[in-house]
mmCIF file of C-alpha atoms in Angstrom:
data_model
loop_
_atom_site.group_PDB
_atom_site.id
_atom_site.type_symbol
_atom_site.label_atom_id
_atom_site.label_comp_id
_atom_site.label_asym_id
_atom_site.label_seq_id
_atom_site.Cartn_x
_atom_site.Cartn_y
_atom_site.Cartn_z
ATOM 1 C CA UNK A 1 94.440 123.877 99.635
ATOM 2 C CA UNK A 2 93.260 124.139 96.201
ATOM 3 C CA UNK A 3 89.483 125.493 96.281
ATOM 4 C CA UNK A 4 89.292 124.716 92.936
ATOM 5 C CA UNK A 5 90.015 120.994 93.382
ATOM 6 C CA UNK A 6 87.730 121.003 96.608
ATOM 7 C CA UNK A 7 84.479 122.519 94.122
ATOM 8 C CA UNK A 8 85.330 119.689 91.139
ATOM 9 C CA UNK A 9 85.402 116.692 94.018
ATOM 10 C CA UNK A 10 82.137 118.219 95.283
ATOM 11 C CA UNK A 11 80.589 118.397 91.851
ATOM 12 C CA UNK A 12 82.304 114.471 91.152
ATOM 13 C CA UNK A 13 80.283 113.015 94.197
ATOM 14 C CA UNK A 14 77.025 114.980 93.068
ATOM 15 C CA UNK A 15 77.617 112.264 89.894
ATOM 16 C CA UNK A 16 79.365 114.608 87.936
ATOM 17 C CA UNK A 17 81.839 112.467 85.750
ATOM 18 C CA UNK A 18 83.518 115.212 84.049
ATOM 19 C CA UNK A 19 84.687 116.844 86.882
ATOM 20 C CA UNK A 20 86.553 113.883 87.697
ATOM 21 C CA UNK A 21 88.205 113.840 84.213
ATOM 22 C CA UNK A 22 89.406 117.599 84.923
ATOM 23 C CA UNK A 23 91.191 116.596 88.113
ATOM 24 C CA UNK A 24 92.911 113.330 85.799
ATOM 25 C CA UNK A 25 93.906 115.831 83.278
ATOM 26 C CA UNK A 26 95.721 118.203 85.988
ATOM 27 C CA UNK A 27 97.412 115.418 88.186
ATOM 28 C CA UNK A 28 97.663 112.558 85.182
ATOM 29 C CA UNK A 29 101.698 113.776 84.279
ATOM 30 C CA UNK A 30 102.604 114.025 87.689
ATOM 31 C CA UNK A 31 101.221 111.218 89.093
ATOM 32 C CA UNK A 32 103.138 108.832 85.925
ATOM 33 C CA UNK A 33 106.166 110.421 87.061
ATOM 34 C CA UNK A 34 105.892 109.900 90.885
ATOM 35 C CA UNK A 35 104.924 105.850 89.650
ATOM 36 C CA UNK A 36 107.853 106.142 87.062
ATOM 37 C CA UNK A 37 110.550 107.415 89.590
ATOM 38 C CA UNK A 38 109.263 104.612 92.659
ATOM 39 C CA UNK A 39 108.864 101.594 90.249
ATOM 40 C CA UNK A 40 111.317 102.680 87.242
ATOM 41 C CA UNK A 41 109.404 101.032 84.343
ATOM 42 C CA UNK A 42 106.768 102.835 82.392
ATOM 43 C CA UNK A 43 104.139 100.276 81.684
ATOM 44 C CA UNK A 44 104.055 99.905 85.034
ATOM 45 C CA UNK A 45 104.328 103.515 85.648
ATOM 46 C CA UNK A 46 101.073 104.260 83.448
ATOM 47 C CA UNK A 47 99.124 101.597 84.875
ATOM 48 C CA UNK A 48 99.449 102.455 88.504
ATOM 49 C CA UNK A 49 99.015 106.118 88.256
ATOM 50 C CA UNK A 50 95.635 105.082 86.286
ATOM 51 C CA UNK A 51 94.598 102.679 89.099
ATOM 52 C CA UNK A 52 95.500 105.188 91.840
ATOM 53 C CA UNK A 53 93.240 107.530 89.753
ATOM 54 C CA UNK A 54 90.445 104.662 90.174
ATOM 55 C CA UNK A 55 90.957 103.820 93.649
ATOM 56 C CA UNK A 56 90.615 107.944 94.346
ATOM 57 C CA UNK A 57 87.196 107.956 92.301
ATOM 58 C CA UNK A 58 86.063 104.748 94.624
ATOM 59 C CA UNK A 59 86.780 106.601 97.366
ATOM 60 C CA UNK A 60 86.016 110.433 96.854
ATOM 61 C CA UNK A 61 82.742 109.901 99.203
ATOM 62 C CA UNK A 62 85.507 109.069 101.972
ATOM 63 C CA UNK A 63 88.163 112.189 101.370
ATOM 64 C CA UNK A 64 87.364 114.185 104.450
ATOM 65 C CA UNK A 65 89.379 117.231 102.551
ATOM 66 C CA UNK A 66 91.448 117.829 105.625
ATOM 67 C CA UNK A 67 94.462 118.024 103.128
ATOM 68 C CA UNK A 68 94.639 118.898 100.348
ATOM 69 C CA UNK A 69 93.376 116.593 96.968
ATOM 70 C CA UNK A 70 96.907 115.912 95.744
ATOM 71 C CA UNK A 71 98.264 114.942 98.913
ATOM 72 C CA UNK A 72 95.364 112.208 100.041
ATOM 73 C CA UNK A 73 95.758 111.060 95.616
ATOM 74 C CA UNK A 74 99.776 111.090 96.293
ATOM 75 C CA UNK A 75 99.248 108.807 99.366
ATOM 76 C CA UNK A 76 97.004 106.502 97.258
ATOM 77 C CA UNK A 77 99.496 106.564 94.409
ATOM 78 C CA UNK A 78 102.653 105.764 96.905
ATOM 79 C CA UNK A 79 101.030 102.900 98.474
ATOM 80 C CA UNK A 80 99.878 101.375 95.570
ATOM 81 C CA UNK A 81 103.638 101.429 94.043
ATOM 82 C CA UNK A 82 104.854 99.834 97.540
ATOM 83 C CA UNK A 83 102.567 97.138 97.369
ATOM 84 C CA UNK A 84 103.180 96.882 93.721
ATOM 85 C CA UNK A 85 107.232 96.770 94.039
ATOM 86 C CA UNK A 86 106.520 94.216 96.814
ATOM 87 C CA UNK A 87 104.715 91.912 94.731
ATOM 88 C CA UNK A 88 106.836 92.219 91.799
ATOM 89 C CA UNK A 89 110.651 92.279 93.006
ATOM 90 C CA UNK A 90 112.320 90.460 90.646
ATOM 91 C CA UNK A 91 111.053 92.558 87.408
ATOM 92 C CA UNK A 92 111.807 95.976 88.988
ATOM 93 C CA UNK A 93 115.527 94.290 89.482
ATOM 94 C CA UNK A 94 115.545 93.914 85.792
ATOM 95 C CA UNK A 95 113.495 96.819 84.710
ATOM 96 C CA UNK A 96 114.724 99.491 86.885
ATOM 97 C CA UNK A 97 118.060 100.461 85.185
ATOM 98 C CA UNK A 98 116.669 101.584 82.179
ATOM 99 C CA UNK A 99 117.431 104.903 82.729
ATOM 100 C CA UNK A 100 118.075 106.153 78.764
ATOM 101 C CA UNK A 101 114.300 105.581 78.211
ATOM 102 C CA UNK A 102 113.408 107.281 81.548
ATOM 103 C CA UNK A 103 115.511 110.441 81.998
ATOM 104 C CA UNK A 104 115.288 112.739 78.935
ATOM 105 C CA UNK A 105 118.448 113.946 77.578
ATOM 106 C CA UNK A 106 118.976 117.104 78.185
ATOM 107 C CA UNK A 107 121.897 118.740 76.063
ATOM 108 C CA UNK A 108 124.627 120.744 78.286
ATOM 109 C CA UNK A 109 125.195 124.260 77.312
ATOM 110 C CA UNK A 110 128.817 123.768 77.964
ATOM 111 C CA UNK A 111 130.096 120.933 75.634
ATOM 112 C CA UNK A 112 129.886 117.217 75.218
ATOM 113 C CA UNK A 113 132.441 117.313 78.286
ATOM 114 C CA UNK A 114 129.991 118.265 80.435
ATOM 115 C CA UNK A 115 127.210 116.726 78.434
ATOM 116 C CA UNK A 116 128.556 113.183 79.153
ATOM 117 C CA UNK A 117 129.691 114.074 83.052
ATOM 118 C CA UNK A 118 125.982 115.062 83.210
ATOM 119 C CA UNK A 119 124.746 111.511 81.662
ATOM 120 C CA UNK A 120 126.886 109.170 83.940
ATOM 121 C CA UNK A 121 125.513 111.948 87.429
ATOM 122 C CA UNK A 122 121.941 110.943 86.188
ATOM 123 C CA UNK A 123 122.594 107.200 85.826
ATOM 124 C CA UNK A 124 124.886 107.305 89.289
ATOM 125 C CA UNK A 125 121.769 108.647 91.068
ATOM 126 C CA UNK A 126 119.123 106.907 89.275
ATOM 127 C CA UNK A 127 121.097 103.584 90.037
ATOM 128 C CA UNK A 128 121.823 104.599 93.415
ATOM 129 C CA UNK A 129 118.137 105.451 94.158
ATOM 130 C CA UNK A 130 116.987 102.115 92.845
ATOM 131 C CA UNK A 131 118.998 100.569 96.162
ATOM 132 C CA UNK A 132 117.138 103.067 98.699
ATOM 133 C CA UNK A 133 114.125 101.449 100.881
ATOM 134 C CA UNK A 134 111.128 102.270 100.313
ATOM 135 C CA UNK A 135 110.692 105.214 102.602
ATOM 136 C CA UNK A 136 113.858 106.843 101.570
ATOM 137 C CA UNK A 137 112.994 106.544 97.779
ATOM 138 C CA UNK A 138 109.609 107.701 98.636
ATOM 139 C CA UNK A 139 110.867 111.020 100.305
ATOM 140 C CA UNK A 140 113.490 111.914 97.948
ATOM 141 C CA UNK A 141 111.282 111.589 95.011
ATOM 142 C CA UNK A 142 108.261 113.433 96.433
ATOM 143 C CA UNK A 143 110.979 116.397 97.517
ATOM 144 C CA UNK A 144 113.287 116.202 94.890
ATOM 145 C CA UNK A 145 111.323 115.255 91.523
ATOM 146 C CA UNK A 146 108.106 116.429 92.648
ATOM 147 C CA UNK A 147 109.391 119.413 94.444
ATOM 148 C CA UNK A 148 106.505 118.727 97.113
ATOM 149 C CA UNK A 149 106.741 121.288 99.926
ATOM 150 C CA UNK A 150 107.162 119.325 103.598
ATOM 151 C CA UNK A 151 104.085 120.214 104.856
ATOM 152 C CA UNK A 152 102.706 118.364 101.699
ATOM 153 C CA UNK A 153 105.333 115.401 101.696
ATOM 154 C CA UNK A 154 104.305 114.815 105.692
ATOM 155 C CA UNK A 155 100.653 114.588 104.698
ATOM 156 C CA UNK A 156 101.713 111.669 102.004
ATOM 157 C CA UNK A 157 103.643 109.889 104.386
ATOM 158 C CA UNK A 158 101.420 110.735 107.490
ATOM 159 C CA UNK A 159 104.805 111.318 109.861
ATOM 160 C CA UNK A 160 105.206 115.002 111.404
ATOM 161 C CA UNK A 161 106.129 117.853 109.521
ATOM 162 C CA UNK A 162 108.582 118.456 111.896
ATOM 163 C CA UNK A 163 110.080 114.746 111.197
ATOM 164 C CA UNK A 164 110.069 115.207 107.447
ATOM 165 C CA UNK A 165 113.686 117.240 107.933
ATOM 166 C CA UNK A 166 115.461 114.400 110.088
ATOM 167 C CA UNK A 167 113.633 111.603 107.348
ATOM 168 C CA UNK A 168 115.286 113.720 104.147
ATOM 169 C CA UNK A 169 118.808 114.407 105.719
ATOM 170 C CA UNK A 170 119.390 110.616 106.520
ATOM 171 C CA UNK A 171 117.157 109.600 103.265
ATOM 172 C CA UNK A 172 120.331 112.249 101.014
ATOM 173 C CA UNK A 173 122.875 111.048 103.131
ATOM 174 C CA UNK A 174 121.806 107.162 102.407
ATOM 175 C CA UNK A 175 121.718 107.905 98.386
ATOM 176 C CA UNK A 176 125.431 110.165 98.684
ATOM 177 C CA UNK A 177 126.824 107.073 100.358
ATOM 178 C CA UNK A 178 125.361 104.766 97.297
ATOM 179 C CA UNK A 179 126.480 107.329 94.667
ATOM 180 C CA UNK A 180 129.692 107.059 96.300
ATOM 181 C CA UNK A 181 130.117 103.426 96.223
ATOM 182 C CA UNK A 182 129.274 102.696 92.650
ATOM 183 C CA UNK A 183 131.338 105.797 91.719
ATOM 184 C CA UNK A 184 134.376 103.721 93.315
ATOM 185 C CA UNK B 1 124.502 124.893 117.376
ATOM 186 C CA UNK B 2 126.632 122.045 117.258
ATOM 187 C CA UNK B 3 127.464 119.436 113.987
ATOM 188 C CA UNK B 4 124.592 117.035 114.261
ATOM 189 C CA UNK B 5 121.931 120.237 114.861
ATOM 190 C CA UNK B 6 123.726 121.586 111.365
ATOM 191 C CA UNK B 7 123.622 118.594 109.669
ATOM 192 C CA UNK B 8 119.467 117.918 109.959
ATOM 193 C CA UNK B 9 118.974 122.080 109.246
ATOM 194 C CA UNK B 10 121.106 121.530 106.459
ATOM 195 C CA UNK B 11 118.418 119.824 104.339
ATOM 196 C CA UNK B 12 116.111 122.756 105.345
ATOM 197 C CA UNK B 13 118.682 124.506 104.042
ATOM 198 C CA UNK B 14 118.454 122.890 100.318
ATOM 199 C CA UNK B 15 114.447 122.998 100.095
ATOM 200 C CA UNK B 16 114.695 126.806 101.165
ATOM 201 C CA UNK B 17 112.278 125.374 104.356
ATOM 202 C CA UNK B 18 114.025 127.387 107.072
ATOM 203 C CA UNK B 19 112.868 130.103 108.964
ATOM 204 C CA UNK B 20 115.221 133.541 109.049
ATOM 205 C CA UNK B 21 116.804 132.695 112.461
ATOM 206 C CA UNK B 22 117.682 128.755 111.405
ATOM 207 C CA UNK B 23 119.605 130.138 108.252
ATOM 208 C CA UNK B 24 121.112 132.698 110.126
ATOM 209 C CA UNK B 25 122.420 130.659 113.051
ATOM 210 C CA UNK B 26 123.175 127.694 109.913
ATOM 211 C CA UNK B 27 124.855 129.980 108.025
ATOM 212 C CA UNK B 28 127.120 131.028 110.790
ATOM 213 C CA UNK B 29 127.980 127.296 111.489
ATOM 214 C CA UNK B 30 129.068 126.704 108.020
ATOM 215 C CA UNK B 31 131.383 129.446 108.076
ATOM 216 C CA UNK B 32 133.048 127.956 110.527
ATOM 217 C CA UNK B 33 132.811 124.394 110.378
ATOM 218 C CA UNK B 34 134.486 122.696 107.147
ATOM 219 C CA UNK B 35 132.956 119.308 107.654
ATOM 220 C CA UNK B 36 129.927 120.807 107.341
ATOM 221 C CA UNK B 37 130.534 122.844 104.652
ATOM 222 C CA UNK B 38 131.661 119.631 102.529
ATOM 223 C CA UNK B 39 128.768 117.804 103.763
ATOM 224 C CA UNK B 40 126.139 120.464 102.459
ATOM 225 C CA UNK B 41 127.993 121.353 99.053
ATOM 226 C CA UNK B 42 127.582 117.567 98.423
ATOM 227 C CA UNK B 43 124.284 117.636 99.302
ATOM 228 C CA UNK B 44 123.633 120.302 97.240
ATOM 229 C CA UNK B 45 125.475 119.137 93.792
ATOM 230 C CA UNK B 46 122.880 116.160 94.364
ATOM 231 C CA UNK B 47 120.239 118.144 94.369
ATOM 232 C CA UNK B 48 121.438 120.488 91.402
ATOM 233 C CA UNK B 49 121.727 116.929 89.737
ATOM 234 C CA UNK B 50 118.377 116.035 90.198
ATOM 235 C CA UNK B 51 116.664 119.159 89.373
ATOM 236 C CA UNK B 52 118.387 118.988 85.924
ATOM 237 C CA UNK B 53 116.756 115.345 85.568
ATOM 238 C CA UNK B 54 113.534 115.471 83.394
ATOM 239 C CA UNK B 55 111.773 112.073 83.020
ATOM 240 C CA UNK B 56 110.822 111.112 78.825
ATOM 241 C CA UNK B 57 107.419 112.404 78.402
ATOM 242 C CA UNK B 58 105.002 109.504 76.859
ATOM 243 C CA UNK B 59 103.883 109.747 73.327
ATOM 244 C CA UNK B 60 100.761 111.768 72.875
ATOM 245 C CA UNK B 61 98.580 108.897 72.069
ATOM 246 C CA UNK B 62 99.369 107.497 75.254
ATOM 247 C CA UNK B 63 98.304 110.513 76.968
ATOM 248 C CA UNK B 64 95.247 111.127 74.968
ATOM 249 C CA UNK B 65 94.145 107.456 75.668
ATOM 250 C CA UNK B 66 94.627 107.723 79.446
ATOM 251 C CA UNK B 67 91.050 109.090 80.768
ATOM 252 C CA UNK B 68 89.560 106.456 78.615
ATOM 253 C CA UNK B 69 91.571 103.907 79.917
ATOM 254 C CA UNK B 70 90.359 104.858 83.509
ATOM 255 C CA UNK B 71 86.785 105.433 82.657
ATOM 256 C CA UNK B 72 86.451 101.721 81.093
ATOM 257 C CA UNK B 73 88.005 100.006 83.929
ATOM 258 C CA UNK B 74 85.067 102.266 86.167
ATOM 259 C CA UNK B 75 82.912 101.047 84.024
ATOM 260 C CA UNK B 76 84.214 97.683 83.424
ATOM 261 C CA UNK B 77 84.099 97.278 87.344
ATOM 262 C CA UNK B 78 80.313 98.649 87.684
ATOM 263 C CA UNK B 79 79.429 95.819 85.126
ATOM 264 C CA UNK B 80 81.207 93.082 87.283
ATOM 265 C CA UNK B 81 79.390 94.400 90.293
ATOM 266 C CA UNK B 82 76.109 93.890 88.705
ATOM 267 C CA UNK B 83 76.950 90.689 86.649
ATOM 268 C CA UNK B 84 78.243 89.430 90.642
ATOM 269 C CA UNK B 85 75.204 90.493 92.195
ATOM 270 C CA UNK B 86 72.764 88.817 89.568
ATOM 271 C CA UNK B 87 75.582 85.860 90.159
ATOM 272 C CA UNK B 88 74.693 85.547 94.009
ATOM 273 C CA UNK B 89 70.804 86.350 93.812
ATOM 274 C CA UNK B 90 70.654 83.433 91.378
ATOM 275 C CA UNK B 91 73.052 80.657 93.314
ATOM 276 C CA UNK B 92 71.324 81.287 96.561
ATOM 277 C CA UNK B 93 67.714 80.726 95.389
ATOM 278 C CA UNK B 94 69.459 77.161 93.699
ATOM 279 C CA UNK B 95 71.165 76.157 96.433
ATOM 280 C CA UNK B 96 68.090 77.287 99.324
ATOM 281 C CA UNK B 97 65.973 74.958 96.693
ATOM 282 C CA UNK B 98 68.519 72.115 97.239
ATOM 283 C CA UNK B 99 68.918 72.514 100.188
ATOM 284 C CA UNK B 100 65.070 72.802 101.239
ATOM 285 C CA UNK B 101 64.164 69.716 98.994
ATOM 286 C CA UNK B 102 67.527 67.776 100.996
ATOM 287 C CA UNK B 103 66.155 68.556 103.925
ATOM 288 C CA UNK B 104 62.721 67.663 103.374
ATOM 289 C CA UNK B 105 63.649 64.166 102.030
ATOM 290 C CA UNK B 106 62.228 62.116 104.455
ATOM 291 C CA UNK B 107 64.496 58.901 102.883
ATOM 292 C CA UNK B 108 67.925 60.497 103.711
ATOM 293 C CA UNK B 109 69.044 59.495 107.002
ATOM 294 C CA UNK B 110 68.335 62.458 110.169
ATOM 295 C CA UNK B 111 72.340 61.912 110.981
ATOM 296 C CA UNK B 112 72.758 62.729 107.127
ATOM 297 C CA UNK B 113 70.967 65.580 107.052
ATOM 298 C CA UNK B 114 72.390 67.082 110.382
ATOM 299 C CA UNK B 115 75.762 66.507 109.110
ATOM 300 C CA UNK B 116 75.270 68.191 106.242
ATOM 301 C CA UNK B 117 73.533 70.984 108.367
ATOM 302 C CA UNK B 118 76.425 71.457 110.315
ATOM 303 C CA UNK B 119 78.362 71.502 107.682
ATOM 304 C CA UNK B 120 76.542 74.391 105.761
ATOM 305 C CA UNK B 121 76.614 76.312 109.050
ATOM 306 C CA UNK B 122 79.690 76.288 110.194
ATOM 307 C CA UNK B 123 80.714 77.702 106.467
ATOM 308 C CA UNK B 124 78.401 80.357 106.655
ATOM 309 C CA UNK B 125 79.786 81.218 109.508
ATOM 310 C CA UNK B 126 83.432 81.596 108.103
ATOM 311 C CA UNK B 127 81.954 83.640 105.350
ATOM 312 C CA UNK B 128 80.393 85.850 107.769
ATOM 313 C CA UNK B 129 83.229 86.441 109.721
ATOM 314 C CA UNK B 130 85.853 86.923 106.946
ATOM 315 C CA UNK B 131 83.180 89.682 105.170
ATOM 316 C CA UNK B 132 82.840 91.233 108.593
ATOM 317 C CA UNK B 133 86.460 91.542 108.829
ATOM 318 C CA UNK B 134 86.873 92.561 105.431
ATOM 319 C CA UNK B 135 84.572 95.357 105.645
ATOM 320 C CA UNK B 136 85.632 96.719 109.337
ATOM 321 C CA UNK B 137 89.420 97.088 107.104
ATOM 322 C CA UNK B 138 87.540 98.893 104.550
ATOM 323 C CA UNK B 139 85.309 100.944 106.680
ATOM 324 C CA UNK B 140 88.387 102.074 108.999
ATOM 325 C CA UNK B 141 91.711 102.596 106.616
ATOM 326 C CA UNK B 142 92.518 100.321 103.587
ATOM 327 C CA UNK B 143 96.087 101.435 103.088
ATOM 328 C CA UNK B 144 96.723 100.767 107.021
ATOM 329 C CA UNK B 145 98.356 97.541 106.580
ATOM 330 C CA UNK B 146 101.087 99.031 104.346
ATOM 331 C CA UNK B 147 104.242 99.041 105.995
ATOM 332 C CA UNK B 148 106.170 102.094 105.741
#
């Protein structure tokens, strides 16, 4: 657990404001990306990270710090794109596929070749990920964009560390069968 | 181990999450088994594919605007606390002066004003049990009734 994070919460419920602002400035990029990579539009990205950052500061009297800050903010955050996808399913069908704005291009270092090959991987998974559930978005991005450990990732989704395994296998093998299917 | 143990370890595998004896005995199975093999050089190229995936940073007037952003909707929601609270003191000190100078009326029917007492019970009623419901949800855990 991050003492560090633990001492500014502490300081944050003693009515220290700027403490809070330290903890936005450390978790602000990653928490636009997590909202970026679950609803795939970035107005709606920046907005929900911000309101998960509010809905955190409402409730810092309640975090118990059993886990660790960025887990119990990542479980705020991941709920409040769930609810948010719910409520607005036809945009993300329209918004979603914008994938030039969202994934940076990165140049290959061997040749247009591979620099194109690389493009139409990125869109084949970002398309395919789009068609996951919820939960098997939710698990790949955590592992594989956020590169959260398990222990972490089973604290966000409040399931066994032991299940986390099982939940990622069948969550890859879900988005390899999509990837597959648009590739025909 | 058999194919369906392998498979599950396999994404242990890819996050590095595996203890010495897992990779060992894992490591083993892939040697021999070519399904398997397939099945976790796919799963890898996925993941190779991902890590290479970096999202578009936002401009840095976005960024530099963000702590504001949150800090006036605090603030912004503080105000309609206390703008909501003034809201309430004042409606209820109307509407218990209606209501005492209704009741007091001697030329309004009794079955008038008993209907109408009725009435204002039984809402106050709903209210209270809706705002005891609402705050045993909030007391307990407000992200509870999201389904995974």
């Amino acid at each position: 657990m991050n003492t560090d994070d633990t001492n500014l919460i502490k300081k944050c419920c003693m009515g220290e404001t700027g403490s809070f602002q330290v903890l936005v400035e450390r978790y602000k990029k990653s928490a636009y990306h997590y909202a970026l990579a679950f609803v795939g539009n970035t107005d709606d990205a920046y907005d929900l990270s911000q309101e998960a950052f509010i809905h955190a500061y409402r409730a810092l009297k309640r975090y118990d710090g059993k886990h660790s800050f960025r887990s119990w903010f990542f479980a705020i955050l991941s709920n409040l794109c769930k609810n948010a996808l719910r409520s607005r399913k036809v945009r993300r069908k329209f918004m979603i596929s914008d994938v030039a704005v969202i994934i940076e291009e990165v140049p290959a270092k061997s040749g247009p070749v591979e620099e194109y090959r690389g493009k139409v991987i990125k869109k084949l998974i970002w398309d395919a990920l789009a068609t996951l559930d919820d939960d098997a978005r939710e698990i790949i991005i955590l592992k594989h964009f956020q590169d959260m450990s398990y222990q972490e990732i089973a604290e966000i989704m409040k399931i066994p560390v032991g299940t986390v395994m099982s939940r990622l296998h069948y969550a890859r093998l879900r988005l390899k069968k999509q990837i597959e299917v648009m590739n025909k | 181990m058999n194919c369906q143990q392998a498979m599950i370890l396999i994404s242990g595998k890819l996050d590095g999450e595996l203890d010495p004896r897992q990779e060992e005995l894992l490591d083993e199975h892939l040697q021999q088994c070519a399904d398997c093999r397939q099945e976790y050089d796919e799963l890898l190229r996925i993941k190779e594919a991902t890590n290479d995936m970096r999202f578009t940073d936002l401009p840095d007037r976005m960024w530099a605007g963000y702590w504001n952003g949150i800090y006036n909707r605090l603030e912004r929601g503080m105000g309609w606390l206390l703008f909501s609270l003034g809201a309430i003191v004042l409606l209820a000190f109307g509407v218990w002066n209606m209501l005492e100078s209704f009741f007091m009326d001697s030329s309004i029917p009794v079955v008038v004003r008993f209907g109408v007492g009725t009435l204002i019970t039984g809402a106050v009623i709903l209210l209270v049990s809706i705002v005891r419901e609402r705050l045993f949800l909030r007391k307990h855990e407000r992200y509870d009734e999201v389904q995974r």
